[in-house]
Amino acid sequence: MRSDILTNVSKDLLSISPLIFRLIRRRLTHTAITNLDVNITPLHFEVLRLLEDEGTLHVSEIGARLQIAKAQMTKIIDKLAVLNFVERTIDTTDRRIFNITLTDQARTTLKENKAKIECAVQEIIA
């Protein structure tokens, strides 16, 4: 019973709006990615999680939802693209806009590390 509650609470905490709980989310994310074999920052991880939940988004949508400045978003997306975690595609309705999508490699990495991430968050809230 307690394990189920911790699992549900940890999932809820990872999905809390970053507008209100940015500091908590950053700390949870930092702790969650500490043991991953990937060299990414908490912001990179937040972008990956958002794309995992929402699918394809515009760079500006990602920045607005996570409250990340446009200049910083460019660097974050560039690094994720170099790591082959995201793909940029030109929007079919407006060629000035790039859509960002997770790659299969990113989905696999998130899936393989899901248990580690949830366990780390559960340890914090326990």
Short mmCIF file of N, CA, C and O in Angstrom, two decimals:
data_model
loop_
_atom_site.label_atom_id
_atom_site.label_comp_id
_atom_site.label_asym_id
_atom_site.label_seq_id
_atom_site.Cartn_x
_atom_site.Cartn_y
_atom_site.Cartn_z
N MET A 1 0.83 -1.19 0.00
CA MET A 1 0.00 0.00 0.00
C MET A 1 0.87 1.25 0.00
O MET A 1 0.65 2.15 -0.79
N ARG A 2 1.86 1.32 0.90
CA ARG A 2 2.72 2.49 0.99
C ARG A 2 3.51 2.70 -0.30
O ARG A 2 3.69 3.82 -0.76
N SER A 3 3.95 1.61 -0.91
CA SER A 3 4.70 1.68 -2.17
C SER A 3 3.84 2.29 -3.27
O SER A 3 4.32 3.11 -4.06
N ASP A 4 2.55 1.91 -3.32
CA ASP A 4 1.64 2.46 -4.33
C ASP A 4 1.43 3.95 -4.11
O ASP A 4 1.41 4.73 -5.06
N ILE A 5 1.31 4.34 -2.86
CA ILE A 5 1.12 5.76 -2.54
C ILE A 5 2.35 6.55 -2.94
O ILE A 5 2.25 7.61 -3.56
N LEU A 6 3.54 6.05 -2.60
CA LEU A 6 4.78 6.74 -2.98
C LEU A 6 4.92 6.84 -4.49
O LEU A 6 5.36 7.87 -5.01
N THR A 7 4.56 5.79 -5.19
CA THR A 7 4.63 5.81 -6.66
C THR A 7 3.70 6.88 -7.21
O THR A 7 4.11 7.68 -8.06
N ASN A 8 2.47 6.93 -6.72
CA ASN A 8 1.52 7.92 -7.20
C ASN A 8 1.95 9.34 -6.86
O ASN A 8 1.85 10.24 -7.69
N VAL A 9 2.43 9.55 -5.65
CA VAL A 9 2.87 10.88 -5.24
C VAL A 9 4.09 11.31 -6.05
O VAL A 9 4.17 12.46 -6.50
N SER A 10 5.03 10.40 -6.28
CA SER A 10 6.22 10.76 -7.06
C SER A 10 5.83 11.13 -8.48
O SER A 10 6.37 12.09 -9.05
N LYS A 11 4.89 10.42 -9.08
CA LYS A 11 4.42 10.76 -10.43
C LYS A 11 3.74 12.12 -10.42
O LYS A 11 3.94 12.93 -11.33
N ASP A 12 2.92 12.37 -9.40
CA ASP A 12 2.24 13.66 -9.30
C ASP A 12 3.22 14.81 -9.16
O ASP A 12 3.07 15.86 -9.78
N LEU A 13 4.25 14.62 -8.32
CA LEU A 13 5.23 15.69 -8.11
C LEU A 13 6.00 16.01 -9.39
O LEU A 13 6.35 17.16 -9.63
N LEU A 14 6.26 15.00 -10.20
CA LEU A 14 6.97 15.25 -11.46
C LEU A 14 6.10 15.97 -12.48
O LEU A 14 6.61 16.55 -13.42
N SER A 15 4.80 15.95 -12.28
CA SER A 15 3.91 16.60 -13.25
C SER A 15 3.35 17.93 -12.76
O SER A 15 2.53 18.54 -13.43
N ILE A 16 3.77 18.40 -11.59
CA ILE A 16 3.29 19.68 -11.06
C ILE A 16 3.75 20.81 -11.96
O ILE A 16 4.85 20.84 -12.46
N SER A 17 2.88 21.77 -12.13
CA SER A 17 3.17 22.90 -13.00
C SER A 17 4.45 23.61 -12.57
O SER A 17 4.61 24.02 -11.43
N PRO A 18 5.40 23.77 -13.51
CA PRO A 18 6.66 24.43 -13.17
C PRO A 18 6.49 25.91 -12.85
O PRO A 18 7.38 26.52 -12.27
N LEU A 19 5.34 26.47 -13.19
CA LEU A 19 5.09 27.87 -12.85
C LEU A 19 5.05 28.08 -11.34
O LEU A 19 5.50 29.08 -10.83
N ILE A 20 4.55 27.10 -10.62
CA ILE A 20 4.37 27.24 -9.18
C ILE A 20 5.47 26.55 -8.40
O ILE A 20 5.96 27.06 -7.40
N PHE A 21 5.90 25.42 -8.85
CA PHE A 21 6.82 24.60 -8.08
C PHE A 21 8.17 24.39 -8.76
O PHE A 21 8.75 23.31 -8.71
N ARG A 22 8.68 25.41 -9.40
CA ARG A 22 9.93 25.31 -10.15
C ARG A 22 11.10 24.82 -9.29
O ARG A 22 11.86 23.94 -9.69
N LEU A 23 11.25 25.36 -8.11
CA LEU A 23 12.36 24.99 -7.24
C LEU A 23 12.26 23.53 -6.81
O LEU A 23 13.24 22.78 -6.86
N ILE A 24 11.07 23.11 -6.39
CA ILE A 24 10.87 21.72 -5.98
C ILE A 24 11.13 20.79 -7.14
O ILE A 24 11.84 19.79 -7.02
N ARG A 25 10.59 21.14 -8.27
CA ARG A 25 10.75 20.31 -9.46
C ARG A 25 12.21 20.20 -9.87
O ARG A 25 12.68 19.12 -10.21
N ARG A 26 12.94 21.30 -9.80
CA ARG A 26 14.36 21.28 -10.18
C ARG A 26 15.15 20.37 -9.25
O ARG A 26 15.99 19.59 -9.68
N ARG A 27 14.85 20.44 -7.95
CA ARG A 27 15.56 19.59 -7.00
C ARG A 27 15.23 18.11 -7.20
O ARG A 27 16.11 17.25 -7.18
N LEU A 28 13.95 17.82 -7.40
CA LEU A 28 13.54 16.45 -7.65
C LEU A 28 14.18 15.92 -8.93
O LEU A 28 14.69 14.80 -8.97
N THR A 29 14.18 16.75 -9.96
CA THR A 29 14.76 16.34 -11.23
C THR A 29 16.25 16.13 -11.10
O THR A 29 16.79 15.15 -11.62
N HIS A 30 16.92 17.03 -10.41
CA HIS A 30 18.36 16.89 -10.22
C HIS A 30 18.68 15.58 -9.51
O HIS A 30 19.58 14.84 -9.92
N THR A 31 17.94 15.28 -8.47
CA THR A 31 18.15 14.03 -7.73
C THR A 31 17.82 12.83 -8.61
O THR A 31 18.54 11.84 -8.60
N ALA A 32 16.76 12.94 -9.39
CA ALA A 32 16.33 11.82 -10.23
C ALA A 32 17.35 11.48 -11.31
O ALA A 32 17.53 10.32 -11.64
N ILE A 33 18.04 12.48 -11.85
CA ILE A 33 18.97 12.21 -12.96
C ILE A 33 20.40 11.97 -12.50
O ILE A 33 21.26 11.66 -13.32
N THR A 34 20.65 12.08 -11.20
CA THR A 34 22.00 11.92 -10.69
C THR A 34 22.62 10.58 -11.08
O THR A 34 23.79 10.52 -11.42
N ASN A 35 21.86 9.52 -11.05
CA ASN A 35 22.40 8.19 -11.32
C ASN A 35 22.22 7.72 -12.77
O ASN A 35 22.48 6.57 -13.07
N LEU A 36 21.79 8.61 -13.64
CA LEU A 36 21.63 8.21 -15.04
C LEU A 36 22.98 8.22 -15.74
O LEU A 36 23.90 8.94 -15.37
N ASP A 37 23.07 7.43 -16.78
CA ASP A 37 24.31 7.34 -17.55
C ASP A 37 24.39 8.40 -18.64
O ASP A 37 25.23 8.31 -19.51
N VAL A 38 23.53 9.39 -18.59
CA VAL A 38 23.45 10.42 -19.61
C VAL A 38 23.86 11.75 -19.00
O VAL A 38 23.46 12.08 -17.89
N ASN A 39 24.67 12.50 -19.73
CA ASN A 39 25.15 13.79 -19.24
C ASN A 39 24.18 14.90 -19.65
O ASN A 39 24.41 15.60 -20.64
N ILE A 40 23.09 15.04 -18.89
CA ILE A 40 22.12 16.09 -19.15
C ILE A 40 21.83 16.84 -17.86
O ILE A 40 22.05 16.33 -16.77
N THR A 41 21.33 18.05 -18.00
CA THR A 41 20.97 18.88 -16.86
C THR A 41 19.50 18.64 -16.50
O THR A 41 18.75 18.06 -17.29
N PRO A 42 19.08 19.14 -15.34
CA PRO A 42 17.66 19.03 -15.00
C PRO A 42 16.74 19.67 -16.05
O PRO A 42 15.67 19.13 -16.33
N LEU A 43 17.16 20.78 -16.65
CA LEU A 43 16.32 21.40 -17.69
C LEU A 43 16.18 20.49 -18.91
O LEU A 43 15.10 20.39 -19.49
N HIS A 44 17.27 19.84 -19.29
CA HIS A 44 17.19 18.89 -20.41
C HIS A 44 16.19 17.78 -20.08
O HIS A 44 15.37 17.40 -20.91
N PHE A 45 16.29 17.29 -18.86
CA PHE A 45 15.39 16.21 -18.44
C PHE A 45 13.94 16.68 -18.44
O PHE A 45 13.05 15.95 -18.87
N GLU A 46 13.70 17.90 -17.97
CA GLU A 46 12.33 18.42 -17.96
C GLU A 46 11.78 18.53 -19.37
O GLU A 46 10.61 18.23 -19.61
N VAL A 47 12.59 18.94 -20.31
CA VAL A 47 12.16 19.03 -21.71
C VAL A 47 11.82 17.63 -22.23
O VAL A 47 10.78 17.43 -22.86
N LEU A 48 12.67 16.66 -21.93
CA LEU A 48 12.41 15.28 -22.36
C LEU A 48 11.11 14.75 -21.78
O LEU A 48 10.31 14.13 -22.47
N ARG A 49 10.89 15.00 -20.49
CA ARG A 49 9.65 14.54 -19.84
C ARG A 49 8.43 15.20 -20.45
O ARG A 49 7.40 14.56 -20.67
N LEU A 50 8.52 16.50 -20.72
CA LEU A 50 7.40 17.22 -21.32
C LEU A 50 7.08 16.64 -22.70
O LEU A 50 5.92 16.39 -23.02
N LEU A 51 8.11 16.42 -23.50
CA LEU A 51 7.89 15.85 -24.83
C LEU A 51 7.36 14.43 -24.75
O LEU A 51 6.54 14.01 -25.58
N GLU A 52 7.80 13.69 -23.75
CA GLU A 52 7.29 12.34 -23.55
C GLU A 52 5.79 12.37 -23.25
O GLU A 52 5.02 11.57 -23.77
N ASP A 53 5.37 13.34 -22.45
CA ASP A 53 3.96 13.47 -22.08
C ASP A 53 3.10 14.06 -23.19
O ASP A 53 1.97 13.63 -23.41
N GLU A 54 3.64 15.06 -23.89
CA GLU A 54 2.83 15.83 -24.83
C GLU A 54 3.03 15.46 -26.30
O GLU A 54 2.24 15.85 -27.14
N GLY A 55 4.12 14.81 -26.62
CA GLY A 55 4.40 14.50 -28.03
C GLY A 55 5.18 15.63 -28.67
O GLY A 55 6.10 16.18 -28.08
N THR A 56 4.81 16.04 -29.85
CA THR A 56 5.50 17.08 -30.60
C THR A 56 5.05 18.46 -30.13
O THR A 56 3.86 18.72 -30.00
N LEU A 57 6.03 19.33 -29.88
CA LEU A 57 5.74 20.72 -29.48
C LEU A 57 6.67 21.67 -30.21
O LEU A 57 7.77 21.30 -30.60
N HIS A 58 6.22 22.92 -30.34
CA HIS A 58 7.08 23.98 -30.86
C HIS A 58 8.06 24.37 -29.78
O HIS A 58 7.77 24.24 -28.58
N VAL A 59 9.21 24.88 -30.15
CA VAL A 59 10.22 25.34 -29.19
C VAL A 59 9.61 26.38 -28.25
O VAL A 59 9.81 26.32 -27.03
N SER A 60 8.83 27.30 -28.78
CA SER A 60 8.23 28.33 -27.95
C SER A 60 7.23 27.76 -26.94
O SER A 60 7.11 28.25 -25.82
N GLU A 61 6.52 26.70 -27.33
CA GLU A 61 5.58 26.06 -26.40
C GLU A 61 6.33 25.41 -25.24
O GLU A 61 5.90 25.50 -24.09
N ILE A 62 7.42 24.75 -25.55
CA ILE A 62 8.22 24.11 -24.51
C ILE A 62 8.74 25.17 -23.54
O ILE A 62 8.61 25.02 -22.33
N GLY A 63 9.29 26.24 -24.08
CA GLY A 63 9.81 27.32 -23.24
C GLY A 63 8.74 27.94 -22.38
O GLY A 63 8.96 28.21 -21.19
N ALA A 64 7.57 28.16 -22.94
CA ALA A 64 6.47 28.78 -22.17
C ALA A 64 6.01 27.86 -21.04
O ALA A 64 5.79 28.31 -19.92
N ARG A 65 5.88 26.59 -21.32
CA ARG A 65 5.40 25.66 -20.29
C ARG A 65 6.40 25.45 -19.16
O ARG A 65 6.00 25.24 -18.02
N LEU A 66 7.68 25.50 -19.50
CA LEU A 66 8.70 25.28 -18.48
C LEU A 66 9.34 26.58 -17.99
O LEU A 66 10.27 26.55 -17.19
N GLN A 67 8.85 27.70 -18.49
CA GLN A 67 9.39 29.02 -18.15
C GLN A 67 10.89 29.10 -18.40
O GLN A 67 11.68 29.43 -17.51
N ILE A 68 11.26 28.80 -19.62
CA ILE A 68 12.66 28.86 -20.03
C ILE A 68 12.76 29.91 -21.13
O ILE A 68 11.96 29.90 -22.08
N ALA A 69 13.73 30.80 -21.02
CA ALA A 69 13.91 31.87 -22.00
C ALA A 69 14.24 31.28 -23.38
O ALA A 69 14.86 30.22 -23.49
N LYS A 70 13.83 32.00 -24.42
CA LYS A 70 14.03 31.53 -25.79
C LYS A 70 15.51 31.27 -26.10
O LYS A 70 15.84 30.26 -26.72
N ALA A 71 16.40 32.16 -25.67
CA ALA A 71 17.83 31.97 -25.91
C ALA A 71 18.34 30.70 -25.24
O ALA A 71 19.16 29.98 -25.80
N GLN A 72 17.85 30.43 -24.05
CA GLN A 72 18.26 29.22 -23.34
C GLN A 72 17.66 27.98 -24.00
O GLN A 72 18.30 26.93 -24.05
N MET A 73 16.45 28.09 -24.53
CA MET A 73 15.81 26.96 -25.20
C MET A 73 16.63 26.50 -26.40
O MET A 73 16.76 25.30 -26.64
N THR A 74 17.20 27.45 -27.13
CA THR A 74 18.01 27.09 -28.28
C THR A 74 19.18 26.21 -27.87
O THR A 74 19.44 25.17 -28.49
N LYS A 75 19.87 26.58 -26.80
CA LYS A 75 21.00 25.79 -26.31
C LYS A 75 20.55 24.41 -25.83
O LYS A 75 21.23 23.41 -26.08
N ILE A 76 19.44 24.36 -25.14
CA ILE A 76 18.93 23.09 -24.61
C ILE A 76 18.56 22.15 -25.76
O ILE A 76 18.96 20.98 -25.76
N ILE A 77 17.84 22.65 -26.74
CA ILE A 77 17.43 21.83 -27.88
C ILE A 77 18.65 21.41 -28.69
O ILE A 77 18.74 20.26 -29.15
N ASP A 78 19.62 22.32 -28.86
CA ASP A 78 20.85 21.97 -29.58
C ASP A 78 21.55 20.79 -28.92
O ASP A 78 21.97 19.85 -29.57
N LYS A 79 21.70 20.84 -27.59
CA LYS A 79 22.39 19.75 -26.87
C LYS A 79 21.61 18.45 -26.99
O LYS A 79 22.20 17.39 -27.23
N LEU A 80 20.29 18.51 -26.84
CA LEU A 80 19.48 17.30 -26.97
C LEU A 80 19.55 16.73 -28.39
O LEU A 80 19.52 15.51 -28.57
N ALA A 81 19.66 17.61 -29.38
CA ALA A 81 19.80 17.15 -30.76
C ALA A 81 21.15 16.47 -30.98
O ALA A 81 21.24 15.44 -31.64
N VAL A 82 22.22 17.05 -30.40
CA VAL A 82 23.55 16.45 -30.51
C VAL A 82 23.57 15.06 -29.86
O VAL A 82 24.20 14.13 -30.37
N LEU A 83 22.86 14.91 -28.76
CA LEU A 83 22.78 13.62 -28.06
C LEU A 83 21.82 12.65 -28.76
O LEU A 83 21.64 11.52 -28.31
N ASN A 84 21.19 13.12 -29.83
CA ASN A 84 20.21 12.35 -30.58
C ASN A 84 18.99 11.99 -29.74
O ASN A 84 18.43 10.90 -29.85
N PHE A 85 18.56 12.93 -28.89
CA PHE A 85 17.36 12.74 -28.06
C PHE A 85 16.14 13.43 -28.66
O PHE A 85 15.02 13.07 -28.33
N VAL A 86 16.35 14.45 -29.50
CA VAL A 86 15.22 15.14 -30.13
C VAL A 86 15.52 15.33 -31.61
O VAL A 86 16.67 15.35 -32.04
N GLU A 87 14.43 15.48 -32.35
CA GLU A 87 14.52 15.80 -33.77
C GLU A 87 13.79 17.11 -34.01
O GLU A 87 12.74 17.36 -33.42
N ARG A 88 14.36 17.92 -34.89
CA ARG A 88 13.71 19.16 -35.30
C ARG A 88 13.10 18.93 -36.68
O ARG A 88 13.77 18.43 -37.57
N THR A 89 11.85 19.32 -36.82
CA THR A 89 11.21 19.29 -38.13
C THR A 89 10.53 20.63 -38.36
O THR A 89 10.04 21.25 -37.41
N ILE A 90 10.52 21.06 -39.60
CA ILE A 90 9.88 22.33 -39.93
C ILE A 90 8.37 22.13 -39.93
O ILE A 90 7.86 21.15 -40.50
N ASP A 91 7.66 23.06 -39.31
CA ASP A 91 6.21 23.01 -39.24
C ASP A 91 5.64 23.15 -40.65
O ASP A 91 6.09 23.99 -41.43
N THR A 92 4.66 22.34 -40.98
CA THR A 92 4.09 22.37 -42.34
C THR A 92 3.26 23.62 -42.61
O THR A 92 3.12 24.03 -43.76
N THR A 93 2.74 24.25 -41.55
CA THR A 93 1.92 25.44 -41.75
C THR A 93 2.72 26.74 -41.68
O THR A 93 2.28 27.75 -42.21
N ASP A 94 3.88 26.70 -41.04
CA ASP A 94 4.72 27.90 -40.91
C ASP A 94 6.18 27.47 -40.90
O ASP A 94 6.67 26.94 -39.92
N ARG A 95 6.88 27.73 -42.00
CA ARG A 95 8.26 27.26 -42.14
C ARG A 95 9.23 27.93 -41.17
O ARG A 95 10.35 27.47 -41.01
N ARG A 96 8.81 28.97 -40.48
CA ARG A 96 9.68 29.63 -39.51
C ARG A 96 9.71 28.89 -38.17
O ARG A 96 10.54 29.16 -37.32
N ILE A 97 8.79 27.99 -37.99
CA ILE A 97 8.63 27.29 -36.71
C ILE A 97 9.16 25.86 -36.81
O ILE A 97 8.91 25.15 -37.78
N PHE A 98 9.91 25.47 -35.79
CA PHE A 98 10.41 24.09 -35.71
C PHE A 98 9.61 23.32 -34.68
O PHE A 98 9.36 23.81 -33.57
N ASN A 99 9.22 22.12 -35.04
CA ASN A 99 8.59 21.19 -34.11
C ASN A 99 9.67 20.31 -33.52
O ASN A 99 10.60 19.90 -34.22
N ILE A 100 9.55 20.02 -32.24
CA ILE A 100 10.53 19.18 -31.55
C ILE A 100 9.83 17.88 -31.13
O ILE A 100 8.76 17.90 -30.54
N THR A 101 10.48 16.77 -31.45
CA THR A 101 9.94 15.45 -31.15
C THR A 101 11.04 14.58 -30.55
O THR A 101 12.20 14.71 -30.93
N LEU A 102 10.67 13.71 -29.62
CA LEU A 102 11.63 12.76 -29.07
C LEU A 102 12.03 11.73 -30.12
O LEU A 102 11.21 11.32 -30.94
N THR A 103 13.28 11.32 -30.07
CA THR A 103 13.75 10.24 -30.94
C THR A 103 13.47 8.91 -30.24
O THR A 103 13.16 8.86 -29.04
N ASP A 104 13.62 7.84 -30.99
CA ASP A 104 13.47 6.51 -30.39
C ASP A 104 14.52 6.28 -29.31
O ASP A 104 14.25 5.63 -28.29
N GLN A 105 15.72 6.81 -29.53
CA GLN A 105 16.79 6.67 -28.53
C GLN A 105 16.38 7.33 -27.21
O GLN A 105 16.61 6.77 -26.14
N ALA A 106 15.77 8.50 -27.28
CA ALA A 106 15.33 9.19 -26.06
C ALA A 106 14.24 8.40 -25.36
O ALA A 106 14.26 8.25 -24.13
N ARG A 107 13.29 7.90 -26.13
CA ARG A 107 12.20 7.10 -25.54
C ARG A 107 12.76 5.86 -24.84
O ARG A 107 12.35 5.52 -23.74
N THR A 108 13.72 5.22 -25.48
CA THR A 108 14.35 4.04 -24.90
C THR A 108 15.10 4.40 -23.62
O THR A 108 14.98 3.70 -22.61
N THR A 109 15.85 5.48 -23.64
CA THR A 109 16.61 5.92 -22.47
C THR A 109 15.67 6.23 -21.32
O THR A 109 15.92 5.82 -20.18
N LEU A 110 14.59 6.97 -21.59
CA LEU A 110 13.62 7.28 -20.53
C LEU A 110 12.97 6.02 -19.99
O LEU A 110 12.80 5.87 -18.78
N LYS A 111 12.63 5.11 -20.88
CA LYS A 111 11.99 3.86 -20.45
C LYS A 111 12.93 3.02 -19.60
O LYS A 111 12.53 2.49 -18.57
N GLU A 112 14.19 2.92 -20.03
CA GLU A 112 15.17 2.11 -19.30
C GLU A 112 15.46 2.69 -17.91
O GLU A 112 15.78 1.96 -16.98
N ASN A 113 15.37 4.00 -17.77
CA ASN A 113 15.71 4.66 -16.51
C ASN A 113 14.50 5.06 -15.68
O ASN A 113 14.65 5.67 -14.62
N LYS A 114 13.31 4.71 -16.13
CA LYS A 114 12.09 5.11 -15.43
C LYS A 114 12.09 4.63 -13.97
O LYS A 114 11.78 5.40 -13.07
N ALA A 115 12.46 3.40 -13.73
CA ALA A 115 12.46 2.86 -12.37
C ALA A 115 13.46 3.60 -11.48
O ALA A 115 13.15 3.92 -10.33
N LYS A 116 14.65 3.90 -12.01
CA LYS A 116 15.65 4.64 -11.24
C LYS A 116 15.13 6.03 -10.86
O LYS A 116 15.32 6.49 -9.74
N ILE A 117 14.49 6.68 -11.82
CA ILE A 117 13.99 8.03 -11.60
C ILE A 117 12.89 8.03 -10.54
O ILE A 117 12.91 8.81 -9.60
N GLU A 118 11.94 7.13 -10.68
CA GLU A 118 10.84 7.05 -9.71
C GLU A 118 11.35 6.68 -8.33
O GLU A 118 10.88 7.21 -7.32
N CYS A 119 12.32 5.79 -8.26
CA CYS A 119 12.90 5.38 -6.98
C CYS A 119 13.59 6.56 -6.29
O CYS A 119 13.43 6.76 -5.09
N ALA A 120 14.33 7.35 -7.06
CA ALA A 120 15.02 8.52 -6.49
C ALA A 120 14.02 9.53 -5.94
O ALA A 120 14.20 10.06 -4.85
N VAL A 121 12.94 9.77 -6.66
CA VAL A 121 11.92 10.72 -6.20
C VAL A 121 11.22 10.16 -4.97
O VAL A 121 10.96 10.90 -4.01
N GLN A 122 10.95 8.87 -4.95
CA GLN A 122 10.29 8.26 -3.80
C GLN A 122 11.16 8.37 -2.55
O GLN A 122 10.65 8.58 -1.44
N GLU A 123 12.47 8.24 -2.71
CA GLU A 123 13.38 8.38 -1.56
C GLU A 123 13.31 9.79 -0.98
O GLU A 123 13.39 9.97 0.24
N ILE A 124 13.19 10.79 -1.83
CA ILE A 124 13.12 12.17 -1.36
C ILE A 124 11.84 12.40 -0.56
O ILE A 124 11.87 13.03 0.48
N ILE A 125 10.73 11.90 -1.08
CA ILE A 125 9.46 12.21 -0.44
C ILE A 125 9.11 11.26 0.71
O ILE A 125 8.15 11.50 1.43
N ALA A 126 9.86 10.17 0.86
CA ALA A 126 9.53 9.19 1.90
C ALA A 126 9.77 9.72 3.30
O ALA A 126 10.55 10.52 3.62
#
